mmCIF file with all atom_site columns, C-alpha atoms in Angstrom:
data_model
loop_
_atom_site.group_PDB
_atom_site.id
_atom_site.type_symbol
_atom_site.label_atom_id
_atom_site.label_alt_id
_atom_site.label_comp_id
_atom_site.label_asym_id
_atom_site.label_entity_id
_atom_site.label_seq_id
_atom_site.pdbx_PDB_ins_code
_atom_site.Cartn_x
_atom_site.Cartn_y
_atom_site.Cartn_z
_atom_site.occupancy
_atom_site.B_iso_or_equiv
_atom_site.pdbx_formal_charge
_atom_site.auth_seq_id
_atom_site.auth_comp_id
_atom_site.auth_asym_id
_atom_site.auth_atom_id
_atom_site.pdbx_PDB_model_num
ATOM 1   C CA . LYS A 1 1   ? 100.603 89.054  107.494 1.00 0.00 ? 1   LYS A CA 1
ATOM 2   C CA . ASN A 1 2   ? 101.106 92.099  109.689 1.00 0.00 ? 2   ASN A CA 1
ATOM 3   C CA . GLN A 1 3   ? 104.797 92.431  110.328 1.00 0.00 ? 3   GLN A CA 1
ATOM 4   C CA . VAL A 1 4   ? 107.190 94.870  111.789 1.00 0.00 ? 4   VAL A CA 1
ATOM 5   C CA . GLU A 1 5   ? 110.955 94.639  110.976 1.00 0.00 ? 5   GLU A CA 1
ATOM 6   C CA . GLN A 1 6   ? 113.733 96.648  112.561 1.00 0.00 ? 6   GLN A CA 1
ATOM 7   C CA . SER A 1 7   ? 117.267 97.229  111.746 1.00 0.00 ? 7   SER A CA 1
ATOM 8   C CA . PRO A 1 8   ? 119.859 97.053  112.900 1.00 0.00 ? 8   PRO A CA 1
ATOM 9   C CA . GLN A 1 9   ? 119.433 94.498  115.441 1.00 0.00 ? 9   GLN A CA 1
ATOM 10  C CA . SER A 1 10  ? 122.155 96.054  117.796 1.00 0.00 ? 10  SER A CA 1
ATOM 11  C CA . LEU A 1 11  ? 124.097 99.236  117.599 1.00 0.00 ? 11  LEU A CA 1
ATOM 12  C CA . ILE A 1 12  ? 127.192 100.528 119.302 1.00 0.00 ? 12  ILE A CA 1
ATOM 13  C CA . ILE A 1 13  ? 128.015 104.220 119.217 1.00 0.00 ? 13  ILE A CA 1
ATOM 14  C CA . LEU A 1 14  ? 130.226 106.730 121.056 1.00 0.00 ? 14  LEU A CA 1
ATOM 15  C CA . GLU A 1 15  ? 128.731 109.309 123.322 1.00 0.00 ? 15  GLU A CA 1
ATOM 16  C CA . GLY A 1 16  ? 127.837 112.492 121.570 1.00 0.00 ? 16  GLY A CA 1
ATOM 17  C CA . LYS A 1 17  ? 127.350 110.843 118.080 1.00 0.00 ? 17  LYS A CA 1
ATOM 18  C CA . ASN A 1 18  ? 124.071 110.671 116.218 1.00 0.00 ? 18  ASN A CA 1
ATOM 19  C CA . CYS A 1 19  ? 122.513 107.519 114.987 1.00 0.00 ? 19  CYS A CA 1
ATOM 20  C CA . THR A 1 20  ? 119.319 106.490 113.108 1.00 0.00 ? 20  THR A CA 1
ATOM 21  C CA . LEU A 1 21  ? 117.250 103.288 113.536 1.00 0.00 ? 21  LEU A CA 1
ATOM 22  C CA . GLN A 1 22  ? 115.083 101.875 110.841 1.00 0.00 ? 22  GLN A CA 1
ATOM 23  C CA . CYS A 1 23  ? 111.576 100.250 110.908 1.00 0.00 ? 23  CYS A CA 1
ATOM 24  C CA . ASN A 1 24  ? 109.712 98.743  107.987 1.00 0.00 ? 24  ASN A CA 1
ATOM 25  C CA . TYR A 1 25  ? 106.065 97.436  108.358 1.00 0.00 ? 25  TYR A CA 1
ATOM 26  C CA . THR A 1 26  ? 103.567 95.614  106.447 1.00 0.00 ? 26  THR A CA 1
ATOM 27  C CA . VAL A 1 27  ? 100.527 96.465  108.660 1.00 0.00 ? 27  VAL A CA 1
ATOM 28  C CA . SER A 1 28  ? 97.273  97.075  106.927 1.00 0.00 ? 28  SER A CA 1
ATOM 29  C CA . PRO A 1 29  ? 95.128  99.088  107.437 1.00 0.00 ? 29  PRO A CA 1
ATOM 30  C CA . PHE A 1 30  ? 97.555  101.248 109.073 1.00 0.00 ? 30  PHE A CA 1
ATOM 31  C CA . SER A 1 31  ? 96.451  103.266 112.092 1.00 0.00 ? 31  SER A CA 1
ATOM 32  C CA . ASN A 1 32  ? 99.607  104.587 113.793 1.00 0.00 ? 32  ASN A CA 1
ATOM 33  C CA . LEU A 1 33  ? 103.205 103.941 114.456 1.00 0.00 ? 33  LEU A CA 1
ATOM 34  C CA . ARG A 1 34  ? 104.940 104.465 117.852 1.00 0.00 ? 34  ARG A CA 1
ATOM 35  C CA . TRP A 1 35  ? 108.618 104.321 118.987 1.00 0.00 ? 35  TRP A CA 1
ATOM 36  C CA . TYR A 1 36  ? 109.264 103.068 122.466 1.00 0.00 ? 36  TYR A CA 1
ATOM 37  C CA . LYS A 1 37  ? 112.389 103.135 124.592 1.00 0.00 ? 37  LYS A CA 1
ATOM 38  C CA . GLN A 1 38  ? 112.831 100.186 126.958 1.00 0.00 ? 38  GLN A CA 1
ATOM 39  C CA . ASP A 1 39  ? 115.500 100.190 129.438 1.00 0.00 ? 39  ASP A CA 1
ATOM 40  C CA . THR A 1 40  ? 116.690 96.729  130.802 1.00 0.00 ? 40  THR A CA 1
ATOM 41  C CA . GLY A 1 41  ? 114.335 95.283  133.150 1.00 0.00 ? 41  GLY A CA 1
ATOM 42  C CA . ARG A 1 42  ? 111.782 98.145  132.761 1.00 0.00 ? 42  ARG A CA 1
ATOM 43  C CA . GLY A 1 43  ? 108.503 98.471  130.680 1.00 0.00 ? 43  GLY A CA 1
ATOM 44  C CA . PRO A 1 44  ? 108.441 100.368 127.375 1.00 0.00 ? 44  PRO A CA 1
ATOM 45  C CA . VAL A 1 45  ? 107.993 104.076 127.422 1.00 0.00 ? 45  VAL A CA 1
ATOM 46  C CA . SER A 1 46  ? 106.612 105.951 124.501 1.00 0.00 ? 46  SER A CA 1
ATOM 47  C CA . LEU A 1 47  ? 108.883 108.424 122.605 1.00 0.00 ? 47  LEU A CA 1
ATOM 48  C CA . THR A 1 48  ? 106.714 109.273 119.693 1.00 0.00 ? 48  THR A CA 1
ATOM 49  C CA . ILE A 1 49  ? 103.498 108.436 117.981 1.00 0.00 ? 49  ILE A CA 1
ATOM 50  C CA . MET A 1 50  ? 102.609 109.249 114.383 1.00 0.00 ? 50  MET A CA 1
ATOM 51  C CA . THR A 1 51  ? 99.399  108.729 112.342 1.00 0.00 ? 51  THR A CA 1
ATOM 52  C CA . PHE A 1 52  ? 99.124  108.288 108.616 1.00 0.00 ? 52  PHE A CA 1
ATOM 53  C CA . SER A 1 53  ? 99.270  112.094 107.923 1.00 0.00 ? 53  SER A CA 1
ATOM 54  C CA . GLU A 1 54  ? 102.266 112.837 109.932 1.00 0.00 ? 54  GLU A CA 1
ATOM 55  C CA . ASN A 1 55  ? 105.798 112.845 108.328 1.00 0.00 ? 55  ASN A CA 1
ATOM 56  C CA . THR A 1 56  ? 107.967 113.755 111.285 1.00 0.00 ? 56  THR A CA 1
ATOM 57  C CA . LYS A 1 57  ? 107.755 114.151 115.061 1.00 0.00 ? 57  LYS A CA 1
ATOM 58  C CA . SER A 1 58  ? 110.292 115.245 117.617 1.00 0.00 ? 58  SER A CA 1
ATOM 59  C CA . ASN A 1 59  ? 110.665 114.575 121.369 1.00 0.00 ? 59  ASN A CA 1
ATOM 60  C CA . GLY A 1 60  ? 113.827 116.305 122.562 1.00 0.00 ? 60  GLY A CA 1
ATOM 61  C CA . ARG A 1 61  ? 116.845 114.663 120.984 1.00 0.00 ? 61  ARG A CA 1
ATOM 62  C CA . TYR A 1 62  ? 114.583 111.939 119.298 1.00 0.00 ? 62  TYR A CA 1
ATOM 63  C CA . THR A 1 63  ? 113.093 112.701 115.808 1.00 0.00 ? 63  THR A CA 1
ATOM 64  C CA . ALA A 1 64  ? 110.978 110.045 114.181 1.00 0.00 ? 64  ALA A CA 1
ATOM 65  C CA . THR A 1 65  ? 110.029 110.132 110.514 1.00 0.00 ? 65  THR A CA 1
ATOM 66  C CA . LEU A 1 66  ? 107.208 108.154 108.731 1.00 0.00 ? 66  LEU A CA 1
ATOM 67  C CA . ASP A 1 67  ? 106.825 107.351 104.976 1.00 0.00 ? 67  ASP A CA 1
ATOM 68  C CA . ALA A 1 68  ? 103.309 105.912 104.725 1.00 0.00 ? 68  ALA A CA 1
ATOM 69  C CA . ASP A 1 69  ? 103.836 105.283 101.094 1.00 0.00 ? 69  ASP A CA 1
ATOM 70  C CA . THR A 1 70  ? 106.980 103.067 101.441 1.00 0.00 ? 70  THR A CA 1
ATOM 71  C CA . LYS A 1 71  ? 105.847 101.813 104.908 1.00 0.00 ? 71  LYS A CA 1
ATOM 72  C CA . GLN A 1 72  ? 109.088 102.981 106.511 1.00 0.00 ? 72  GLN A CA 1
ATOM 73  C CA . SER A 1 73  ? 109.902 104.838 109.641 1.00 0.00 ? 73  SER A CA 1
ATOM 74  C CA . SER A 1 74  ? 113.158 105.921 111.299 1.00 0.00 ? 74  SER A CA 1
ATOM 75  C CA . LEU A 1 75  ? 114.154 107.210 114.705 1.00 0.00 ? 75  LEU A CA 1
ATOM 76  C CA . HIS A 1 76  ? 117.139 109.529 114.824 1.00 0.00 ? 76  HIS A CA 1
ATOM 77  C CA . ILE A 1 77  ? 118.885 110.303 118.003 1.00 0.00 ? 77  ILE A CA 1
ATOM 78  C CA . THR A 1 78  ? 120.935 113.327 118.107 1.00 0.00 ? 78  THR A CA 1
ATOM 79  C CA . ALA A 1 79  ? 124.036 113.888 120.403 1.00 0.00 ? 79  ALA A CA 1
ATOM 80  C CA . SER A 1 80  ? 123.568 110.596 122.212 1.00 0.00 ? 80  SER A CA 1
ATOM 81  C CA . GLN A 1 81  ? 124.024 110.289 125.834 1.00 0.00 ? 81  GLN A CA 1
ATOM 82  C CA . LEU A 1 82  ? 124.969 107.255 127.991 1.00 0.00 ? 82  LEU A CA 1
ATOM 83  C CA . SER A 1 83  ? 121.383 107.053 129.258 1.00 0.00 ? 83  SER A CA 1
ATOM 84  C CA . ASP A 1 84  ? 120.290 106.379 125.642 1.00 0.00 ? 84  ASP A CA 1
ATOM 85  C CA . SER A 1 85  ? 121.556 102.978 126.035 1.00 0.00 ? 85  SER A CA 1
ATOM 86  C CA . ALA A 1 86  ? 118.325 100.828 125.799 1.00 0.00 ? 86  ALA A CA 1
ATOM 87  C CA . SER A 1 87  ? 116.251 98.748  123.433 1.00 0.00 ? 87  SER A CA 1
ATOM 88  C CA . TYR A 1 88  ? 114.200 100.866 120.926 1.00 0.00 ? 88  TYR A CA 1
ATOM 89  C CA . ILE A 1 89  ? 111.043 99.266  119.671 1.00 0.00 ? 89  ILE A CA 1
ATOM 90  C CA . CYS A 1 90  ? 108.883 100.067 116.703 1.00 0.00 ? 90  CYS A CA 1
ATOM 91  C CA . VAL A 1 91  ? 105.258 99.327  117.295 1.00 0.00 ? 91  VAL A CA 1
ATOM 92  C CA . VAL A 1 92  ? 102.464 99.551  114.724 1.00 0.00 ? 92  VAL A CA 1
ATOM 93  C CA . SER A 1 93  ? 98.750  99.331  115.220 1.00 0.00 ? 93  SER A CA 1
ATOM 94  C CA . ALA A 1 94  ? 96.058  98.472  112.690 1.00 0.00 ? 94  ALA A CA 1
ATOM 95  C CA . VAL A 1 95  ? 92.673  99.876  112.264 1.00 0.00 ? 95  VAL A CA 1
ATOM 96  C CA . ASP A 1 96  ? 90.550  97.304  113.910 1.00 0.00 ? 96  ASP A CA 1
ATOM 97  C CA . SER A 1 97  ? 88.578  96.696  117.239 1.00 0.00 ? 97  SER A CA 1
ATOM 98  C CA . SER A 1 98  ? 91.251  94.594  119.022 1.00 0.00 ? 98  SER A CA 1
ATOM 99  C CA . TYR A 1 99  ? 93.535  97.505  119.906 1.00 0.00 ? 99  TYR A CA 1
ATOM 100 C CA . LYS A 1 100 ? 96.394  94.918  119.512 1.00 0.00 ? 100 LYS A CA 1
ATOM 101 C CA . LEU A 1 101 ? 99.886  96.229  118.720 1.00 0.00 ? 101 LEU A CA 1
ATOM 102 C CA . ILE A 1 102 ? 102.475 94.723  116.320 1.00 0.00 ? 102 ILE A CA 1
ATOM 103 C CA . PHE A 1 103 ? 105.941 94.852  117.770 1.00 0.00 ? 103 PHE A CA 1
ATOM 104 C CA . GLY A 1 104 ? 109.149 94.995  116.061 1.00 0.00 ? 104 GLY A CA 1
ATOM 105 C CA . SER A 1 105 ? 111.999 92.838  117.561 1.00 0.00 ? 105 SER A CA 1
ATOM 106 C CA . GLY A 1 106 ? 113.807 96.083  118.684 1.00 0.00 ? 106 GLY A CA 1
ATOM 107 C CA . THR A 1 107 ? 117.285 97.603  118.143 1.00 0.00 ? 107 THR A CA 1
ATOM 108 C CA . ARG A 1 108 ? 119.604 97.365  121.202 1.00 0.00 ? 108 ARG A CA 1
ATOM 109 C CA . LEU A 1 109 ? 121.603 100.401 121.386 1.00 0.00 ? 109 LEU A CA 1
ATOM 110 C CA . LEU A 1 110 ? 124.842 100.863 123.439 1.00 0.00 ? 110 LEU A CA 1
ATOM 111 C CA . VAL A 1 111 ? 126.225 104.208 123.903 1.00 0.00 ? 111 VAL A CA 1
ATOM 112 C CA . ARG A 1 112 ? 129.972 104.153 125.039 1.00 0.00 ? 112 ARG A CA 1
ATOM 113 C CA . PRO A 1 113 ? 131.752 107.023 126.681 1.00 0.00 ? 113 PRO A CA 1
ATOM 114 C CA . GLY B 2 1   ? 101.470 110.640 130.470 1.00 0.00 ? 1   GLY B CA 1
ATOM 115 C CA . ALA B 2 2   ? 99.306  108.046 132.079 1.00 0.00 ? 2   ALA B CA 1
ATOM 116 C CA . VAL B 2 3   ? 100.677 105.932 134.839 1.00 0.00 ? 3   VAL B CA 1
ATOM 117 C CA . VAL B 2 4   ? 100.358 102.161 135.129 1.00 0.00 ? 4   VAL B CA 1
ATOM 118 C CA . SER B 2 5   ? 101.906 100.283 138.086 1.00 0.00 ? 5   SER B CA 1
ATOM 119 C CA . GLN B 2 6   ? 102.619 96.654  138.577 1.00 0.00 ? 6   GLN B CA 1
ATOM 120 C CA . HIS B 2 7   ? 103.188 94.754  141.775 1.00 0.00 ? 7   HIS B CA 1
ATOM 121 C CA . PRO B 2 8   ? 105.351 93.087  142.716 1.00 0.00 ? 8   PRO B CA 1
ATOM 122 C CA . SER B 2 9   ? 108.409 94.241  140.634 1.00 0.00 ? 9   SER B CA 1
ATOM 123 C CA . ARG B 2 10  ? 110.153 91.037  141.192 1.00 0.00 ? 10  ARG B CA 1
ATOM 124 C CA . VAL B 2 11  ? 109.309 87.589  142.617 1.00 0.00 ? 11  VAL B CA 1
ATOM 125 C CA . ILE B 2 12  ? 111.115 84.438  143.357 1.00 0.00 ? 12  ILE B CA 1
ATOM 126 C CA . CYS B 2 13  ? 109.073 81.287  144.049 1.00 0.00 ? 13  CYS B CA 1
ATOM 127 C CA . LYS B 2 14  ? 109.411 77.555  144.256 1.00 0.00 ? 14  LYS B CA 1
ATOM 128 C CA . SER B 2 15  ? 108.215 75.267  141.434 1.00 0.00 ? 15  SER B CA 1
ATOM 129 C CA . GLY B 2 16  ? 104.564 74.216  141.940 1.00 0.00 ? 16  GLY B CA 1
ATOM 130 C CA . THR B 2 17  ? 103.536 77.398  143.693 1.00 0.00 ? 17  THR B CA 1
ATOM 131 C CA . SER B 2 18  ? 101.129 79.961  142.314 1.00 0.00 ? 18  SER B CA 1
ATOM 132 C CA . VAL B 2 19  ? 102.118 83.769  141.942 1.00 0.00 ? 19  VAL B CA 1
ATOM 133 C CA . LYS B 2 20  ? 99.778  86.751  141.457 1.00 0.00 ? 20  LYS B CA 1
ATOM 134 C CA . ILE B 2 21  ? 100.815 89.748  139.653 1.00 0.00 ? 21  ILE B CA 1
ATOM 135 C CA . GLU B 2 22  ? 98.749  93.067  139.904 1.00 0.00 ? 22  GLU B CA 1
ATOM 136 C CA . CYS B 2 23  ? 98.365  95.616  137.198 1.00 0.00 ? 23  CYS B CA 1
ATOM 137 C CA . ARG B 2 24  ? 96.871  99.008  137.995 1.00 0.00 ? 24  ARG B CA 1
ATOM 138 C CA . SER B 2 25  ? 96.061  102.164 135.991 1.00 0.00 ? 25  SER B CA 1
ATOM 139 C CA . LEU B 2 26  ? 96.653  104.875 138.494 1.00 0.00 ? 26  LEU B CA 1
ATOM 140 C CA . ASP B 2 27  ? 94.984  107.888 136.866 1.00 0.00 ? 27  ASP B CA 1
ATOM 141 C CA . PHE B 2 28  ? 92.531  106.616 134.344 1.00 0.00 ? 28  PHE B CA 1
ATOM 142 C CA . GLN B 2 29  ? 90.124  103.927 133.923 1.00 0.00 ? 29  GLN B CA 1
ATOM 143 C CA . ALA B 2 30  ? 90.804  101.046 131.664 1.00 0.00 ? 30  ALA B CA 1
ATOM 144 C CA . THR B 2 31  ? 88.191  98.584  130.477 1.00 0.00 ? 31  THR B CA 1
ATOM 145 C CA . THR B 2 32  ? 90.984  96.856  128.400 1.00 0.00 ? 32  THR B CA 1
ATOM 146 C CA . MET B 2 33  ? 94.252  95.626  129.742 1.00 0.00 ? 33  MET B CA 1
ATOM 147 C CA . PHE B 2 34  ? 96.895  93.482  128.118 1.00 0.00 ? 34  PHE B CA 1
ATOM 148 C CA . TRP B 2 35  ? 99.347  91.066  129.580 1.00 0.00 ? 35  TRP B CA 1
ATOM 149 C CA . TYR B 2 36  ? 102.756 90.437  127.689 1.00 0.00 ? 36  TYR B CA 1
ATOM 150 C CA . ARG B 2 37  ? 105.722 88.125  128.341 1.00 0.00 ? 37  ARG B CA 1
ATOM 151 C CA . GLN B 2 38  ? 109.166 88.943  127.321 1.00 0.00 ? 38  GLN B CA 1
ATOM 152 C CA . PHE B 2 39  ? 112.157 86.704  127.184 1.00 0.00 ? 39  PHE B CA 1
ATOM 153 C CA . PRO B 2 40  ? 115.670 88.010  127.164 1.00 0.00 ? 40  PRO B CA 1
ATOM 154 C CA . LYS B 2 41  ? 116.772 89.883  124.060 1.00 0.00 ? 41  LYS B CA 1
ATOM 155 C CA . GLN B 2 42  ? 113.319 89.292  122.579 1.00 0.00 ? 42  GLN B CA 1
ATOM 156 C CA . SER B 2 43  ? 110.403 91.727  122.056 1.00 0.00 ? 43  SER B CA 1
ATOM 157 C CA . LEU B 2 44  ? 107.062 91.675  123.879 1.00 0.00 ? 44  LEU B CA 1
ATOM 158 C CA . MET B 2 45  ? 104.701 88.761  123.147 1.00 0.00 ? 45  MET B CA 1
ATOM 159 C CA . LEU B 2 46  ? 101.099 89.240  123.816 1.00 0.00 ? 46  LEU B CA 1
ATOM 160 C CA . MET B 2 47  ? 99.606  86.648  126.119 1.00 0.00 ? 47  MET B CA 1
ATOM 161 C CA . ALA B 2 48  ? 96.002  87.755  126.506 1.00 0.00 ? 48  ALA B CA 1
ATOM 162 C CA . THR B 2 49  ? 93.550  90.777  126.430 1.00 0.00 ? 49  THR B CA 1
ATOM 163 C CA . SER B 2 50  ? 91.880  91.490  129.884 1.00 0.00 ? 50  SER B CA 1
ATOM 164 C CA . ASN B 2 51  ? 88.387  92.843  129.606 1.00 0.00 ? 51  ASN B CA 1
ATOM 165 C CA . GLU B 2 52  ? 86.747  94.303  132.637 1.00 0.00 ? 52  GLU B CA 1
ATOM 166 C CA . GLY B 2 53  ? 83.787  92.370  133.687 1.00 0.00 ? 53  GLY B CA 1
ATOM 167 C CA . SER B 2 54  ? 84.221  89.543  131.187 1.00 0.00 ? 54  SER B CA 1
ATOM 168 C CA . LYS B 2 55  ? 86.533  86.738  130.386 1.00 0.00 ? 55  LYS B CA 1
ATOM 169 C CA . ALA B 2 56  ? 90.031  87.371  129.083 1.00 0.00 ? 56  ALA B CA 1
ATOM 170 C CA . THR B 2 57  ? 90.855  86.592  125.481 1.00 0.00 ? 57  THR B CA 1
ATOM 171 C CA . TYR B 2 58  ? 94.057  84.311  125.108 1.00 0.00 ? 58  TYR B CA 1
ATOM 172 C CA . GLU B 2 59  ? 96.422  84.280  122.319 1.00 0.00 ? 59  GLU B CA 1
ATOM 173 C CA . GLN B 2 60  ? 97.125  81.070  120.591 1.00 0.00 ? 60  GLN B CA 1
ATOM 174 C CA . GLY B 2 61  ? 99.376  78.699  122.580 1.00 0.00 ? 61  GLY B CA 1
ATOM 175 C CA . VAL B 2 62  ? 98.700  80.439  125.928 1.00 0.00 ? 62  VAL B CA 1
ATOM 176 C CA . GLU B 2 63  ? 97.202  78.166  128.483 1.00 0.00 ? 63  GLU B CA 1
ATOM 177 C CA . LYS B 2 64  ? 94.096  79.905  129.992 1.00 0.00 ? 64  LYS B CA 1
ATOM 178 C CA . ASP B 2 65  ? 94.013  77.435  132.971 1.00 0.00 ? 65  ASP B CA 1
ATOM 179 C CA . LYS B 2 66  ? 97.714  78.304  133.737 1.00 0.00 ? 66  LYS B CA 1
ATOM 180 C CA . PHE B 2 67  ? 97.608  82.008  133.372 1.00 0.00 ? 67  PHE B CA 1
ATOM 181 C CA . LEU B 2 68  ? 94.477  83.088  135.114 1.00 0.00 ? 68  LEU B CA 1
ATOM 182 C CA . ILE B 2 69  ? 93.411  86.706  134.482 1.00 0.00 ? 69  ILE B CA 1
ATOM 183 C CA . ASN B 2 70  ? 90.922  88.710  136.489 1.00 0.00 ? 70  ASN B CA 1
ATOM 184 C CA . HIS B 2 71  ? 89.825  92.150  135.604 1.00 0.00 ? 71  HIS B CA 1
ATOM 185 C CA . ALA B 2 72  ? 87.353  92.909  138.395 1.00 0.00 ? 72  ALA B CA 1
ATOM 186 C CA . SER B 2 73  ? 87.578  96.756  138.338 1.00 0.00 ? 73  SER B CA 1
ATOM 187 C CA . LEU B 2 74  ? 88.297  99.458  135.843 1.00 0.00 ? 74  LEU B CA 1
ATOM 188 C CA . THR B 2 75  ? 91.700  100.053 137.280 1.00 0.00 ? 75  THR B CA 1
ATOM 189 C CA . LEU B 2 76  ? 92.888  96.547  138.383 1.00 0.00 ? 76  LEU B CA 1
ATOM 190 C CA . SER B 2 77  ? 93.806  93.363  136.386 1.00 0.00 ? 77  SER B CA 1
ATOM 191 C CA . THR B 2 78  ? 95.589  90.546  137.952 1.00 0.00 ? 78  THR B CA 1
ATOM 192 C CA . LEU B 2 79  ? 97.551  87.610  136.317 1.00 0.00 ? 79  LEU B CA 1
ATOM 193 C CA . THR B 2 80  ? 98.009  84.512  138.301 1.00 0.00 ? 80  THR B CA 1
ATOM 194 C CA . VAL B 2 81  ? 100.660 82.002  137.243 1.00 0.00 ? 81  VAL B CA 1
ATOM 195 C CA . THR B 2 82  ? 99.427  78.785  138.606 1.00 0.00 ? 82  THR B CA 1
ATOM 196 C CA . SER B 2 83  ? 101.702 75.778  139.387 1.00 0.00 ? 83  SER B CA 1
ATOM 197 C CA . ALA B 2 84  ? 104.646 77.742  138.142 1.00 0.00 ? 84  ALA B CA 1
ATOM 198 C CA . HIS B 2 85  ? 107.564 75.989  136.642 1.00 0.00 ? 85  HIS B CA 1
ATOM 199 C CA . PRO B 2 86  ? 111.164 77.209  135.860 1.00 0.00 ? 86  PRO B CA 1
ATOM 200 C CA . GLU B 2 87  ? 110.100 77.629  132.179 1.00 0.00 ? 87  GLU B CA 1
ATOM 201 C CA . ASP B 2 88  ? 107.605 80.094  133.330 1.00 0.00 ? 88  ASP B CA 1
ATOM 202 C CA . SER B 2 89  ? 110.468 82.377  134.489 1.00 0.00 ? 89  SER B CA 1
ATOM 203 C CA . SER B 2 90  ? 110.163 85.527  132.522 1.00 0.00 ? 90  SER B CA 1
ATOM 204 C CA . PHE B 2 91  ? 109.520 89.333  132.472 1.00 0.00 ? 91  PHE B CA 1
ATOM 205 C CA . TYR B 2 92  ? 105.826 89.988  132.521 1.00 0.00 ? 92  TYR B CA 1
ATOM 206 C CA . ILE B 2 93  ? 104.527 93.312  131.479 1.00 0.00 ? 93  ILE B CA 1
ATOM 207 C CA . CYS B 2 94  ? 100.983 94.692  131.404 1.00 0.00 ? 94  CYS B CA 1
ATOM 208 C CA . SER B 2 95  ? 99.430  97.530  129.647 1.00 0.00 ? 95  SER B CA 1
ATOM 209 C CA . ALA B 2 96  ? 96.251  99.473  130.127 1.00 0.00 ? 96  ALA B CA 1
ATOM 210 C CA . LEU B 2 97  ? 94.373  101.035 127.194 1.00 0.00 ? 97  LEU B CA 1
ATOM 211 C CA . ARG B 2 98  ? 93.231  104.614 127.585 1.00 0.00 ? 98  ARG B CA 1
ATOM 212 C CA . VAL B 2 99  ? 90.423  105.696 125.407 1.00 0.00 ? 99  VAL B CA 1
ATOM 213 C CA . ALA B 2 100 ? 90.434  109.484 125.261 1.00 0.00 ? 100 ALA B CA 1
ATOM 214 C CA . GLY B 2 101 ? 87.580  109.757 122.707 1.00 0.00 ? 101 GLY B CA 1
ATOM 215 C CA . GLY B 2 102 ? 87.080  108.923 119.076 1.00 0.00 ? 102 GLY B CA 1
ATOM 216 C CA . LEU B 2 103 ? 90.131  107.275 117.624 1.00 0.00 ? 103 LEU B CA 1
ATOM 217 C CA . ASP B 2 104 ? 92.446  108.557 120.424 1.00 0.00 ? 104 ASP B CA 1
ATOM 218 C CA . ARG B 2 105 ? 93.553  105.402 122.204 1.00 0.00 ? 105 ARG B CA 1
ATOM 219 C CA . GLU B 2 106 ? 96.884  104.364 123.580 1.00 0.00 ? 106 GLU B CA 1
ATOM 220 C CA . GLN B 2 107 ? 98.366  101.537 125.573 1.00 0.00 ? 107 GLN B CA 1
ATOM 221 C CA . PHE B 2 108 ? 100.388 102.642 128.546 1.00 0.00 ? 108 PHE B CA 1
ATOM 222 C CA . PHE B 2 109 ? 102.766 99.980  129.850 1.00 0.00 ? 109 PHE B CA 1
ATOM 223 C CA . GLY B 2 110 ? 103.616 99.053  133.472 1.00 0.00 ? 110 GLY B CA 1
ATOM 224 C CA . PRO B 2 111 ? 107.223 98.688  134.655 1.00 0.00 ? 111 PRO B CA 1
ATOM 225 C CA . GLY B 2 112 ? 107.015 94.915  134.495 1.00 0.00 ? 112 GLY B CA 1
ATOM 226 C CA . THR B 2 113 ? 107.471 91.981  136.855 1.00 0.00 ? 113 THR B CA 1
ATOM 227 C CA . ARG B 2 114 ? 110.419 89.723  136.907 1.00 0.00 ? 114 ARG B CA 1
ATOM 228 C CA . LEU B 2 115 ? 109.434 86.086  137.778 1.00 0.00 ? 115 LEU B CA 1
ATOM 229 C CA . THR B 2 116 ? 111.936 83.582  138.691 1.00 0.00 ? 116 THR B CA 1
ATOM 230 C CA . VAL B 2 117 ? 110.807 80.028  139.375 1.00 0.00 ? 117 VAL B CA 1
ATOM 231 C CA . LEU B 2 118 ? 113.269 77.809  141.210 1.00 0.00 ? 118 LEU B CA 1
#
């Protein structure tokens, strides 16, 4: 069964600190993995997208890694800001014709001053 | 990035009424759009796949007669919640699939619509 699991479920950090969010998946055949940021009451916004051959991808203070062998990904946030408070969702797509996405349950991040 | 809009952003209605939500891809054509529902502190749940010019494909457990989907053009899909009840109160999000060629395809999400049924 195609699944995406994220940890931790929630996280509280102080402004300026770094943090790492984890994502494990059992999607096959794998097409790509995305990390989204979702602010409360808003739609998800894409941060990074990685295919099978990519190990790391950065977008400003966000750096995503992918280990296709162990089927793990991480999202590292550097020098956190209050505006980073949001849910971060790991989403994996399989190689098929449906274009459906498999969503993780998300990590709720709260950055405190 | 591509832009997808939703209208309205929030709606409050009485139980038993119908509510229509629009999803538009503003700068690209989308033959495929998706409708999701999200309950508090949960992730997005796919309700249905909307295909331009044909019937929508509904996920298991989603009532097609209650959630009517129309994808009449390449830039517009609508979701109508018929005879809404309080349990239909939720955050509804659409996405539009942009196919740039080959295997390059990506879903772009709208900002969501908050539905509250009294």
